[in-house]
Amino acid sequence: MGQKQRVMLARTLIHDPQVVIFDEATTGLDVLAAKGLIEIIRDCRKEGKTVLFSTHIMGEVAMLADDVFILHKGRQVYSGTMEEL
């Protein structure tokens, strides 16, 4: 993860927010950095935080999501669980 991203993440998490939003958070990261960020997201969930996570990578959705909401051209085309999808 780049230094700038680390600083922004630290600035956000230091305040212990109950809701955390990640928008395409792993895009452009190398494999190890993406893995580290996924662990941070998992830790947030374990702490009981609400995590909103947008991604085009369905493998990340399968690993991290309880509920899935899919948009296409600005319209909702799916809302439910990954298993139902």
PDB file of C-alpha atoms in Angstrom:
ATOM      1  CA  MET A   1       0.000   0.000   0.000  1.00  0.00           C
ATOM      2  CA  GLY A   2       1.337   3.422  -0.865  1.00  0.00           C
ATOM      3  CA  GLN A   3       2.445   5.799   1.857  1.00  0.00           C
ATOM      4  CA  LYS A   4      -0.356   8.233   0.998  1.00  0.00           C
ATOM      5  CA  GLN A   5      -2.987   5.486   1.319  1.00  0.00           C
ATOM      6  CA  ARG A   6      -1.546   4.356   4.656  1.00  0.00           C
ATOM      7  CA  VAL A   7      -1.737   7.889   6.040  1.00  0.00           C
ATOM      8  CA  MET A   8      -5.326   8.355   4.830  1.00  0.00           C
ATOM      9  CA  LEU A   9      -6.347   5.001   6.328  1.00  0.00           C
ATOM     10  CA  ALA A  10      -4.657   5.806   9.648  1.00  0.00           C
ATOM     11  CA  ARG A  11      -6.314   9.244   9.754  1.00  0.00           C
ATOM     12  CA  THR A  12      -9.685   7.600   9.274  1.00  0.00           C
ATOM     13  CA  LEU A  13      -9.316   4.686  11.696  1.00  0.00           C
ATOM     14  CA  ILE A  14      -7.660   6.648  14.524  1.00  0.00           C
ATOM     15  CA  HIS A  15     -11.049   8.181  15.373  1.00  0.00           C
ATOM     16  CA  ASP A  16     -12.595   4.688  15.759  1.00  0.00           C
ATOM     17  CA  PRO A  17     -15.582   5.330  13.455  1.00  0.00           C
ATOM     18  CA  GLN A  18     -18.520   2.937  13.579  1.00  0.00           C
ATOM     19  CA  VAL A  19     -18.979   3.139   9.799  1.00  0.00           C
ATOM     20  CA  VAL A  20     -16.050   2.794   7.391  1.00  0.00           C
ATOM     21  CA  ILE A  21     -16.322   3.216   3.617  1.00  0.00           C
ATOM     22  CA  PHE A  22     -13.802   1.687   1.218  1.00  0.00           C
ATOM     23  CA  ASP A  23     -14.182   2.673  -2.446  1.00  0.00           C
ATOM     24  CA  GLU A  24     -12.191   0.411  -4.781  1.00  0.00           C
ATOM     25  CA  ALA A  25      -9.662   0.178  -1.955  1.00  0.00           C
ATOM     26  CA  THR A  26      -7.468  -2.576  -3.437  1.00  0.00           C
ATOM     27  CA  THR A  27      -7.366  -1.191  -6.981  1.00  0.00           C
ATOM     28  CA  GLY A  28      -3.778  -0.615  -8.048  1.00  0.00           C
ATOM     29  CA  LEU A  29      -2.268  -2.326  -5.021  1.00  0.00           C
ATOM     30  CA  ASP A  30       0.191  -5.186  -5.256  1.00  0.00           C
ATOM     31  CA  VAL A  31      -0.874  -8.575  -3.918  1.00  0.00           C
ATOM     32  CA  LEU A  32       0.710  -8.149  -0.469  1.00  0.00           C
ATOM     33  CA  ALA A  33      -0.689  -4.658   0.037  1.00  0.00           C
ATOM     34  CA  ALA A  34      -4.170  -5.809  -1.043  1.00  0.00           C
ATOM     35  CA  LYS A  35      -3.952  -8.741   1.375  1.00  0.00           C
ATOM     36  CA  GLY A  36      -3.021  -6.360   4.209  1.00  0.00           C
ATOM     37  CA  LEU A  37      -5.924  -4.069   3.419  1.00  0.00           C
ATOM     38  CA  ILE A  38      -8.336  -7.007   3.310  1.00  0.00           C
ATOM     39  CA  GLU A  39      -7.128  -7.973   6.788  1.00  0.00           C
ATOM     40  CA  ILE A  40      -7.810  -4.427   8.004  1.00  0.00           C
ATOM     41  CA  ILE A  41     -11.331  -4.653   6.591  1.00  0.00           C
ATOM     42  CA  ARG A  42     -11.839  -8.016   8.318  1.00  0.00           C
ATOM     43  CA  ASP A  43     -10.607  -6.501  11.599  1.00  0.00           C
ATOM     44  CA  CYS A  44     -13.095  -3.641  11.248  1.00  0.00           C
ATOM     45  CA  ARG A  45     -15.902  -6.157  10.802  1.00  0.00           C
ATOM     46  CA  LYS A  46     -14.736  -8.190  13.824  1.00  0.00           C
ATOM     47  CA  GLU A  47     -14.840  -4.986  15.883  1.00  0.00           C
ATOM     48  CA  GLY A  48     -18.510  -4.624  14.970  1.00  0.00           C
ATOM     49  CA  LYS A  49     -18.056  -1.729  12.572  1.00  0.00           C
ATOM     50  CA  THR A  50     -20.315  -1.284   9.570  1.00  0.00           C
ATOM     51  CA  VAL A  51     -18.137  -1.601   6.477  1.00  0.00           C
ATOM     52  CA  LEU A  52     -19.265  -0.391   3.062  1.00  0.00           C
ATOM     53  CA  PHE A  53     -16.957  -1.784   0.419  1.00  0.00           C
ATOM     54  CA  SER A  54     -17.230  -1.073  -3.295  1.00  0.00           C
ATOM     55  CA  THR A  55     -15.298  -3.241  -5.738  1.00  0.00           C
ATOM     56  CA  HIS A  56     -15.439  -4.860  -9.143  1.00  0.00           C
ATOM     57  CA  ILE A  57     -13.504  -7.881  -7.828  1.00  0.00           C
ATOM     58  CA  MET A  58     -16.055 -10.574  -7.018  1.00  0.00           C
ATOM     59  CA  GLY A  59     -13.458 -12.654  -5.152  1.00  0.00           C
ATOM     60  CA  GLU A  60     -13.174  -9.846  -2.622  1.00  0.00           C
ATOM     61  CA  VAL A  61     -16.955  -9.701  -2.385  1.00  0.00           C
ATOM     62  CA  ALA A  62     -17.054 -13.438  -1.671  1.00  0.00           C
ATOM     63  CA  MET A  63     -14.411 -13.057   1.069  1.00  0.00           C
ATOM     64  CA  LEU A  64     -15.757  -9.948   2.773  1.00  0.00           C
ATOM     65  CA  ALA A  65     -19.446  -9.328   2.153  1.00  0.00           C
ATOM     66  CA  ASP A  66     -22.439 -10.322   4.231  1.00  0.00           C
ATOM     67  CA  ASP A  67     -24.806  -8.435   1.949  1.00  0.00           C
ATOM     68  CA  VAL A  68     -24.319  -7.585  -1.717  1.00  0.00           C
ATOM     69  CA  PHE A  69     -25.793  -4.654  -3.620  1.00  0.00           C
ATOM     70  CA  ILE A  70     -25.091  -4.466  -7.363  1.00  0.00           C
ATOM     71  CA  LEU A  71     -25.529  -1.334  -9.438  1.00  0.00           C
ATOM     72  CA  HIS A  72     -25.565  -1.202 -13.225  1.00  0.00           C
ATOM     73  CA  LYS A  73     -25.747   2.150 -14.974  1.00  0.00           C
ATOM     74  CA  GLY A  74     -26.893   3.763 -11.736  1.00  0.00           C
ATOM     75  CA  ARG A  75     -29.708   1.309 -11.070  1.00  0.00           C
ATOM     76  CA  GLN A  76     -29.947  -1.453  -8.506  1.00  0.00           C
ATOM     77  CA  VAL A  77     -29.953  -4.830 -10.226  1.00  0.00           C
ATOM     78  CA  TYR A  78     -29.393  -7.035  -7.159  1.00  0.00           C
ATOM     79  CA  SER A  79     -29.643  -6.882  -3.394  1.00  0.00           C
ATOM     80  CA  GLY A  80     -29.118  -9.957  -1.221  1.00  0.00           C
ATOM     81  CA  THR A  81     -26.455 -12.356  -0.049  1.00  0.00           C
ATOM     82  CA  MET A  82     -23.530 -13.722  -2.039  1.00  0.00           C
ATOM     83  CA  GLU A  83     -24.924 -17.231  -1.629  1.00  0.00           C
ATOM     84  CA  GLU A  84     -28.242 -16.178  -3.162  1.00  0.00           C
ATOM     85  CA  LEU A  85     -26.436 -14.490  -6.043  1.00  0.00           C
TER      86      LEU A  85
END
